[in-house]
PDB file of C-alpha atoms in Angstrom:
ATOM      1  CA  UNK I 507      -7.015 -74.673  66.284  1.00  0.00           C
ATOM      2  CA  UNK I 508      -7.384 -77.490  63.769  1.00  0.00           C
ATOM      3  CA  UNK I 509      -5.407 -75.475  61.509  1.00  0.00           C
ATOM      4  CA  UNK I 510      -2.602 -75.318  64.217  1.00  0.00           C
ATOM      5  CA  UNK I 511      -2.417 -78.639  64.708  1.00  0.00           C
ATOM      6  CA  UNK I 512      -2.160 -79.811  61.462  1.00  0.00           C
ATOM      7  CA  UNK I 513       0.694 -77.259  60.733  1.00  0.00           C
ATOM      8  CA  UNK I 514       2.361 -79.370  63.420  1.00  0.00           C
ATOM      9  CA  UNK I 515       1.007 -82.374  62.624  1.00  0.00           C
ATOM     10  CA  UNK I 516       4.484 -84.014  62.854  1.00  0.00           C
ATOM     11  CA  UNK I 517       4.791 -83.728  66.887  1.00  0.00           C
ATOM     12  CA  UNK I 518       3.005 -82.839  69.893  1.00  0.00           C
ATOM     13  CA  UNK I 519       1.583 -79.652  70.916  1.00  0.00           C
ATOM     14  CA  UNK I 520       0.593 -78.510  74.267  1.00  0.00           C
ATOM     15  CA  UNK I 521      -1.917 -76.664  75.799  1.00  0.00           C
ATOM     16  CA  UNK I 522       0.677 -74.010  76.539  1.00  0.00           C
ATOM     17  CA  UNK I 523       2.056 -73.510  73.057  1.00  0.00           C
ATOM     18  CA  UNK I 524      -1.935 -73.722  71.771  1.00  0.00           C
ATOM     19  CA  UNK I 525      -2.416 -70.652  74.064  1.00  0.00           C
ATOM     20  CA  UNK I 526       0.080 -68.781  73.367  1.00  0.00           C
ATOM     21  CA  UNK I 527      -0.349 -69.345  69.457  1.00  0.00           C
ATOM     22  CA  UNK I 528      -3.730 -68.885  69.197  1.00  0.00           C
ATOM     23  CA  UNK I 529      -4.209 -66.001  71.839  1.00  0.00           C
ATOM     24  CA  UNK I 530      -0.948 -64.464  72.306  1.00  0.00           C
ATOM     25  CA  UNK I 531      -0.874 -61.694  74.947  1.00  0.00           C
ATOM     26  CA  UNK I 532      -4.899 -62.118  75.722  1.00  0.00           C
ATOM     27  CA  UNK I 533      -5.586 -64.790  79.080  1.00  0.00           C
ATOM     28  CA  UNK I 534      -8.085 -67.417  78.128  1.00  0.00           C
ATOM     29  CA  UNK I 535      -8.727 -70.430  80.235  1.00  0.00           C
ATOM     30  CA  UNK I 536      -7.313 -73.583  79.426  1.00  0.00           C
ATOM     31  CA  UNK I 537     -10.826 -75.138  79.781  1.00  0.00           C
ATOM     32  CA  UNK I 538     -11.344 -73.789  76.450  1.00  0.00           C
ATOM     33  CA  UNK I 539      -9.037 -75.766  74.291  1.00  0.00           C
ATOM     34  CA  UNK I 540     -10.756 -78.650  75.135  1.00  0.00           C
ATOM     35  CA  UNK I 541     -14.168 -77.344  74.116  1.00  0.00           C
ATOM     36  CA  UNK I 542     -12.417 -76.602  70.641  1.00  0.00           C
ATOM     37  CA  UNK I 543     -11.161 -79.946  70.964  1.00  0.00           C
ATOM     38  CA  UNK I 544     -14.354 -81.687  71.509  1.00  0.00           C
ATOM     39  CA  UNK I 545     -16.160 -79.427  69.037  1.00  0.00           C
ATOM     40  CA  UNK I 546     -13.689 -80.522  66.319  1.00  0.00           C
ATOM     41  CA  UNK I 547     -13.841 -84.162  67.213  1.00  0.00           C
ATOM     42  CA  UNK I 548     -17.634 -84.185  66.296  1.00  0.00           C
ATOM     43  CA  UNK I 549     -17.433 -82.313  63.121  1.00  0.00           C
ATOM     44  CA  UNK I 550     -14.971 -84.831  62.010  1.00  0.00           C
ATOM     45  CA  UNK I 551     -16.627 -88.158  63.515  1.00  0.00           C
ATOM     46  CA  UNK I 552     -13.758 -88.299  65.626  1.00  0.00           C
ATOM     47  CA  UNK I 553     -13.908 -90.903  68.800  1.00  0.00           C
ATOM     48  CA  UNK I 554     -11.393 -90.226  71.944  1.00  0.00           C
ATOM     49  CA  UNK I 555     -10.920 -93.525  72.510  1.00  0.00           C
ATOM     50  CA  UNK I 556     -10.294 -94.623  69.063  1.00  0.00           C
ATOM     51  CA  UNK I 557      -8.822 -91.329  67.616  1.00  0.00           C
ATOM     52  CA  UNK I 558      -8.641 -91.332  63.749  1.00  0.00           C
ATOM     53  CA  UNK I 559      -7.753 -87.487  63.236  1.00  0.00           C
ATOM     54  CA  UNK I 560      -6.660 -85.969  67.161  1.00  0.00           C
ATOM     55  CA  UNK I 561      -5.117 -87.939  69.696  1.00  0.00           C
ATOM     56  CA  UNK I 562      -5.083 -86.789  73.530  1.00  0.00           C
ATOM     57  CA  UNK I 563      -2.035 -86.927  75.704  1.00  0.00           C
ATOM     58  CA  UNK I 564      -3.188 -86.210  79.280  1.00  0.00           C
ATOM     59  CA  UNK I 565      -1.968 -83.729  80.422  1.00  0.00           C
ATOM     60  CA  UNK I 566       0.301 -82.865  77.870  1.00  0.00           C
ATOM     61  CA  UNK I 567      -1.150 -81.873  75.016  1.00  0.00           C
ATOM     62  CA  UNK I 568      -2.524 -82.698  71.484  1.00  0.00           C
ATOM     63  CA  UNK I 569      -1.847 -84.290  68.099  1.00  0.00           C
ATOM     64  CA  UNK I 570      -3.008 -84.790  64.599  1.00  0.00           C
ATOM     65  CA  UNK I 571      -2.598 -87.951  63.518  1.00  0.00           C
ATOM     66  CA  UNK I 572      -4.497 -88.303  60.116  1.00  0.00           C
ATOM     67  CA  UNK I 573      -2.475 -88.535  56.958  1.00  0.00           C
ATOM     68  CA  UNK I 574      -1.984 -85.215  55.050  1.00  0.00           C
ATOM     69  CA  UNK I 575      -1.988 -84.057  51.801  1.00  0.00           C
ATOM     70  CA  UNK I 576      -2.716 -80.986  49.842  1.00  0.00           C
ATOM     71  CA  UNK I 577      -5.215 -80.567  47.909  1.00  0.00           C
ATOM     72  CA  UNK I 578      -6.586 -77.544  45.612  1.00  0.00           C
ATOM     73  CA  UNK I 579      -5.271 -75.048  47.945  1.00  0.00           C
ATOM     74  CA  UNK I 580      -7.060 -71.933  48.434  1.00  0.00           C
ATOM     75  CA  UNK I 581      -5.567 -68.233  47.233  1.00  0.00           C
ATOM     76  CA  UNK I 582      -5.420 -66.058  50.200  1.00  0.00           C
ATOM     77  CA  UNK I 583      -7.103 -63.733  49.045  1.00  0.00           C
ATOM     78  CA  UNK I 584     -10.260 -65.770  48.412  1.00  0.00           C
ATOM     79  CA  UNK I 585      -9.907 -65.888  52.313  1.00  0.00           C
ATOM     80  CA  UNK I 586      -9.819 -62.172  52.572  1.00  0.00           C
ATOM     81  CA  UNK I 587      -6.539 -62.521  54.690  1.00  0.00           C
ATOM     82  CA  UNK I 588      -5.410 -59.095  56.071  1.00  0.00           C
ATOM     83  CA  UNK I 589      -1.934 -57.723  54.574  1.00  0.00           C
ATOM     84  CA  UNK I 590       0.140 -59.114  58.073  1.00  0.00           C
ATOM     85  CA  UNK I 591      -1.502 -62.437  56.980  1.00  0.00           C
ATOM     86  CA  UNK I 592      -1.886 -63.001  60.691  1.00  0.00           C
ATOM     87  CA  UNK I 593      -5.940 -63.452  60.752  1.00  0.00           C
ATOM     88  CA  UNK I 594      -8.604 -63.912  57.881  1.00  0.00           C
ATOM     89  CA  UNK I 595     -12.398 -63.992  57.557  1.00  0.00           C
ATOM     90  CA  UNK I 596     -14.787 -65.802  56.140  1.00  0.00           C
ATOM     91  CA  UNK I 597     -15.365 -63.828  52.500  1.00  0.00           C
ATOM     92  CA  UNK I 598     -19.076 -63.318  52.628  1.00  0.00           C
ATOM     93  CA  UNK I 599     -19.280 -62.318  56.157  1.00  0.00           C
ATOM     94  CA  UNK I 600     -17.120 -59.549  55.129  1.00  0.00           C
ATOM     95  CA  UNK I 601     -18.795 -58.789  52.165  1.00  0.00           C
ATOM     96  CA  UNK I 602     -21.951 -58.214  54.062  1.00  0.00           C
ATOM     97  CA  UNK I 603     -20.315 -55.712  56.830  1.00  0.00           C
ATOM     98  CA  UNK I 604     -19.178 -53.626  53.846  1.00  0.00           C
ATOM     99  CA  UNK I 605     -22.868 -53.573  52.465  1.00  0.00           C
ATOM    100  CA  UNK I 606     -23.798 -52.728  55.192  1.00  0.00           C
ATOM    101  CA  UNK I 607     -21.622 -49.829  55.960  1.00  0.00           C
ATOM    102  CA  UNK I 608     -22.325 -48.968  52.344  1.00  0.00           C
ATOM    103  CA  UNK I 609     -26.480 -48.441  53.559  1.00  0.00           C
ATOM    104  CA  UNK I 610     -24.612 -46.422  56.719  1.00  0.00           C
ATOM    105  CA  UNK I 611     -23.468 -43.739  54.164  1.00  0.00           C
ATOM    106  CA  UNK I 612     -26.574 -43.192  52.459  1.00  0.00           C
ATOM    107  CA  UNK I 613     -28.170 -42.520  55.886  1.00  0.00           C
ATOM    108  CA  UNK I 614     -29.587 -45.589  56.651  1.00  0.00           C
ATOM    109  CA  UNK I 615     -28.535 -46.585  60.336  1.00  0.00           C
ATOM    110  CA  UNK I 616     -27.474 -50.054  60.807  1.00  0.00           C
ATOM    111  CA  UNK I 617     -27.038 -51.896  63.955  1.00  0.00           C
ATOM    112  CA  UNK I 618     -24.076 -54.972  64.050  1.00  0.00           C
ATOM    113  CA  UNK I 619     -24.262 -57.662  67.189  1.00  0.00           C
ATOM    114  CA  UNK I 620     -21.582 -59.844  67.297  1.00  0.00           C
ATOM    115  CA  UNK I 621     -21.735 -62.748  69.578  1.00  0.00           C
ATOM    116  CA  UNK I 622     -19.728 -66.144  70.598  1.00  0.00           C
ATOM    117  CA  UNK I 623     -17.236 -67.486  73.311  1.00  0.00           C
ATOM    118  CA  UNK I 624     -14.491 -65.545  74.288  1.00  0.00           C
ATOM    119  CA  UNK I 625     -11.418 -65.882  72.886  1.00  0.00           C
ATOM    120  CA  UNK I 626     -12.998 -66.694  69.080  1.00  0.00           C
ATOM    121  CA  UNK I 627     -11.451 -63.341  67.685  1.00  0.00           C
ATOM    122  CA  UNK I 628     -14.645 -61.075  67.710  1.00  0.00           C
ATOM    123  CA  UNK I 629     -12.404 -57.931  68.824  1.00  0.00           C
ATOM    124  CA  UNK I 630     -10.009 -58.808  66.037  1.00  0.00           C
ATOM    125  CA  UNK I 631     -12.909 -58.854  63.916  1.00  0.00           C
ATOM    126  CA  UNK I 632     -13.748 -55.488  64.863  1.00  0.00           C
ATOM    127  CA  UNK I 633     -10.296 -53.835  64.366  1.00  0.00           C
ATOM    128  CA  UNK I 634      -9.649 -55.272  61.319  1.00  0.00           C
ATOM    129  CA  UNK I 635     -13.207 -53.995  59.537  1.00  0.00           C
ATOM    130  CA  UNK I 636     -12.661 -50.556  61.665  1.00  0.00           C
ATOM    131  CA  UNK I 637      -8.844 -50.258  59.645  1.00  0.00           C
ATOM    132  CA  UNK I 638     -10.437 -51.146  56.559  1.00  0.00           C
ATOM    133  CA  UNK I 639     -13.176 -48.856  57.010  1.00  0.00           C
ATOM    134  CA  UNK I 640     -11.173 -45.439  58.277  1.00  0.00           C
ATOM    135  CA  UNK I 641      -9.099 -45.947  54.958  1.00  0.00           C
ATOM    136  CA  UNK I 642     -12.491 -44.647  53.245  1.00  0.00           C
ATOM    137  CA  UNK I 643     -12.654 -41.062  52.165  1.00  0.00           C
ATOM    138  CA  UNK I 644     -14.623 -38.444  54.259  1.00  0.00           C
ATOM    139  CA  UNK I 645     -15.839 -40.771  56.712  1.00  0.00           C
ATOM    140  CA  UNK I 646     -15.748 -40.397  60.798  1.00  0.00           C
ATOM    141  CA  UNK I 647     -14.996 -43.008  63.173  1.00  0.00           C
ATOM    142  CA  UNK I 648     -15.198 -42.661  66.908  1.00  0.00           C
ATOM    143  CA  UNK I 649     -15.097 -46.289  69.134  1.00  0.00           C
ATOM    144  CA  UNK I 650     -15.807 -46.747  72.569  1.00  0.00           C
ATOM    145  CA  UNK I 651     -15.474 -50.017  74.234  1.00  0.00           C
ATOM    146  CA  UNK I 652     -17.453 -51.322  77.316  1.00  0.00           C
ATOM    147  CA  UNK I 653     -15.537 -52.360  80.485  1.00  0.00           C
ATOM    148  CA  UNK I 654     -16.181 -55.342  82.912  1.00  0.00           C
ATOM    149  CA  UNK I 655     -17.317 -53.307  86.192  1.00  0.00           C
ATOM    150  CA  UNK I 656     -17.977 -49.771  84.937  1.00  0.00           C
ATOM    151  CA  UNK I 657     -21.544 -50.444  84.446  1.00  0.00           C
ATOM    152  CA  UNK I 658     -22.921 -49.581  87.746  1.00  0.00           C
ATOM    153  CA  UNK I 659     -20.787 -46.842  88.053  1.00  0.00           C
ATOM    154  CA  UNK I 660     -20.474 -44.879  84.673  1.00  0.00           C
ATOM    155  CA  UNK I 661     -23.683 -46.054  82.875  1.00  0.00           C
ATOM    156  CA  UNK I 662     -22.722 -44.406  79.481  1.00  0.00           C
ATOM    157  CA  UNK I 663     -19.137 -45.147  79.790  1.00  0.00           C
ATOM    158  CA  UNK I 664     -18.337 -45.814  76.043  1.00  0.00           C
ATOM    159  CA  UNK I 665     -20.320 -43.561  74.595  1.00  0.00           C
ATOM    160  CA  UNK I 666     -18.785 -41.076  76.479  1.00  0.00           C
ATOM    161  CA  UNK I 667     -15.307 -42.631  75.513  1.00  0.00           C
ATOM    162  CA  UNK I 668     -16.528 -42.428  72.150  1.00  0.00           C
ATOM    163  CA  UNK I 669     -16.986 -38.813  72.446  1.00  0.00           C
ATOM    164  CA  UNK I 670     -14.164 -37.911  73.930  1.00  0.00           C
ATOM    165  CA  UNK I 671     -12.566 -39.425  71.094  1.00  0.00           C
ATOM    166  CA  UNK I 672     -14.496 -37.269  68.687  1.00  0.00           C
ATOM    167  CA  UNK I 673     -13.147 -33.780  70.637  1.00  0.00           C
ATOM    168  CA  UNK I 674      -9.654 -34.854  70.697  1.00  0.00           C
ATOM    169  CA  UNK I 675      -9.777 -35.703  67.268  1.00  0.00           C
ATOM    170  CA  UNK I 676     -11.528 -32.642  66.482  1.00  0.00           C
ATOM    171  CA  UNK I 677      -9.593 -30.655  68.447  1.00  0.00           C
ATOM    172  CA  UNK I 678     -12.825 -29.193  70.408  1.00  0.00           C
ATOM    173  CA  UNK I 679     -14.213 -26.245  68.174  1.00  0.00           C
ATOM    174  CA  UNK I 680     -17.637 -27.043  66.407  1.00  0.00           C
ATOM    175  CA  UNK I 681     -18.146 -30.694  68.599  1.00  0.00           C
ATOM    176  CA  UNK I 682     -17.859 -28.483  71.623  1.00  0.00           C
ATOM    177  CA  UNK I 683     -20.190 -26.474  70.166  1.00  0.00           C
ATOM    178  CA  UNK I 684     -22.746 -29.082  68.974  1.00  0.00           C
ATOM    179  CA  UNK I 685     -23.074 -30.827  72.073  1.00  0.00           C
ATOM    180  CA  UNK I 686     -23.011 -27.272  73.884  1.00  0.00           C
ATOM    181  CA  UNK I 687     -26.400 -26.577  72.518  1.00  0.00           C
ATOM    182  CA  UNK I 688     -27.615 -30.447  71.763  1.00  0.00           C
ATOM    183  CA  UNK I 689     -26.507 -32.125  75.144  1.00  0.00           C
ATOM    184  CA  UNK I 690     -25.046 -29.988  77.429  1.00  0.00           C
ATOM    185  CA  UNK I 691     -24.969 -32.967  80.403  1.00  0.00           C
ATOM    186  CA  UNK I 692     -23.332 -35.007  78.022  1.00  0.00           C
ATOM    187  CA  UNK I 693     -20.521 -32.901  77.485  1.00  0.00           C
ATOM    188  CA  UNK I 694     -20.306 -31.885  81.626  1.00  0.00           C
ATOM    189  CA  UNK I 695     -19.599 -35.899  81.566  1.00  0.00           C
ATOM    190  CA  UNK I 696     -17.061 -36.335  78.867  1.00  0.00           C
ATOM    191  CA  UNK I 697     -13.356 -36.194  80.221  1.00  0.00           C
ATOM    192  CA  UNK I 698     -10.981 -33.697  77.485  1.00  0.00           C
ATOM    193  CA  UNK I 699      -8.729 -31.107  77.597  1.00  0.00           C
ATOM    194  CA  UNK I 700      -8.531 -27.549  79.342  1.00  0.00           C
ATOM    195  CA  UNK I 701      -8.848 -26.043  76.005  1.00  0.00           C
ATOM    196  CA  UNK I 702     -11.793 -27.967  74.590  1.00  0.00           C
ATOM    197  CA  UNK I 703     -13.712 -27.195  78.613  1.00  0.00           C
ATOM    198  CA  UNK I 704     -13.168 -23.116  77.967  1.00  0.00           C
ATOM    199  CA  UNK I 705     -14.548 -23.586  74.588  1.00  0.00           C
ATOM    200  CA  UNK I 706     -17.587 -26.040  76.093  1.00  0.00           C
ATOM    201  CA  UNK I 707     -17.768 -23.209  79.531  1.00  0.00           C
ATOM    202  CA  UNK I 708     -21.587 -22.368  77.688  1.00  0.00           C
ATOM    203  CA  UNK I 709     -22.734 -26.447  79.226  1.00  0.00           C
ATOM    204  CA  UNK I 710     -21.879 -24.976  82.471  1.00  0.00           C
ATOM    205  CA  UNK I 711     -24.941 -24.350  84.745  1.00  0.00           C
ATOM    206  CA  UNK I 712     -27.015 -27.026  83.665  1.00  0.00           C
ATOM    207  CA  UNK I 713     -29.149 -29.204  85.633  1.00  0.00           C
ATOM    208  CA  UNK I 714     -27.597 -32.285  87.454  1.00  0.00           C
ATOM    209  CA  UNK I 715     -27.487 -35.510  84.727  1.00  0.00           C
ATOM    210  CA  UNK I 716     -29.936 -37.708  84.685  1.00  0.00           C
ATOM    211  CA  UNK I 717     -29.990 -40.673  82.802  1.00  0.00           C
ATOM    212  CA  UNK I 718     -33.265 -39.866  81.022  1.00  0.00           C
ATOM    213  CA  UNK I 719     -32.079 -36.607  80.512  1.00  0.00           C
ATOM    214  CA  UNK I 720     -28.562 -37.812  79.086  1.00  0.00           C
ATOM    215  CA  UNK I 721     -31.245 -40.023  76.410  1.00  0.00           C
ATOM    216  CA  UNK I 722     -33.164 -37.520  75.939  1.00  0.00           C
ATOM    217  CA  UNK I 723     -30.095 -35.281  74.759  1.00  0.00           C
ATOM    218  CA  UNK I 724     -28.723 -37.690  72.783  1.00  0.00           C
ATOM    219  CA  UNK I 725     -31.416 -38.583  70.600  1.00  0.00           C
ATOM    220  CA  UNK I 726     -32.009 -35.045  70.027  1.00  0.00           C
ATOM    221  CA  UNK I 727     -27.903 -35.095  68.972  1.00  0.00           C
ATOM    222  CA  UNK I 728     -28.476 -37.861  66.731  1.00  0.00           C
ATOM    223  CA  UNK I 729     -31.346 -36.836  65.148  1.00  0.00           C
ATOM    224  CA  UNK I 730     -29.441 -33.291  64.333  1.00  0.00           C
TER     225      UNK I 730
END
């Protein structure tokens, strides 16, 4: 956001054009601008009332007001900007996913949380290392992604995306087979295609899911 505003430094931007810059085609709450806002003003020593770098116009919008020069500028690519140049990350962060992917392929199983406020870019995060990361040679990717409300209902809803994922992208075969003998409930739950079911027909007949059971059979998948 700072960035934006000092791109535009010579005029006034509102809310509306912050939005739609910063977090086009996603809804975010206006509320949050001014918790950027604020955040920014104390990193800088900024005061509202006496406003040396961002001055408020109620209601309308925001402005830098700081003199500007350029200094020493930075090479892209010590960003680690992505080709589109439309998003970048911080260089060690990204540095540390890919060491840690690099442990994932030796069989060492890593676990990545990322956290923060919504609307900070931690899905674009995601996409951009999963891009990076398919480009690599003999290497399988399957995603699933929670959604707001499914919990109660579908308890291992993307996992199962995930697998579903894996089947279409296997075309069935040998993953029908695998979970067919590993975790027959688990692939009773996954939604694919009439041709992957006939080839998974061997799952049918098994005892209703359980959630135990459904851990049970994965960890025996996982641990194949």
């Amino acid at each position: 956001m700072l960035r934006y505003l000092v791109e535009h430094a010579d005029r006034l931007v509102t809310q509306d054009e912050i939005l739609g810059a910063l977090w086009p085609e996603t809804y975010v709450n206006p509320e949050v601008i001014k918790k950027y806002i604020l955040g920014i003003r104390k990193a800088l020593g900024d005061r509202h009332d006496k406003p040396e770098f961002i001055e408020t116009f109620p209601r309308r919008g925001y402005q830098f007001v700081a003199s500007i020069s350029e200094v020493n500028p930075v090479a892209p690519s010590d960003l680690g900007v992505t080709p589109g140049g439309k998003w970048s990350v911080a260089k060690p962060l990204w540095l540390n996913w890919t060491a840690t992917l690099g442990e994932a392929l030796k069989a060492q199983r890593q676990v990545i949380f990322i956290t923060g406020e919504a609307g900070i870019g931690k899905t674009t995060l995601v996409d951009e290392f999963h891009q990076a990361a398919s480009r690599r040679p003999n290497l399988r990717i399957i995603r699933g992604q929670c959604v707001e409300g499914f919990g109660g209902k579908e308890a291992y809803y993307p996992v199962l995306e995930a697998l579903g994922q894996w089947i279409r992208d296997a075309g069935g075969g040998s993953v029908v087979h695998t979970l067919a003998r590993q975790a027959p409930t688990w692939l009773d739950s996954v939604p694919f295609t009439g041709k992957a079911r006939t080839a998974g027909s061997v799952a049918k007949g098994n005892p209703r899911a359980t959630r135990e059971r459904m851990v049970r059979e994965f960890a025996r998948l996982w641990n194949r």
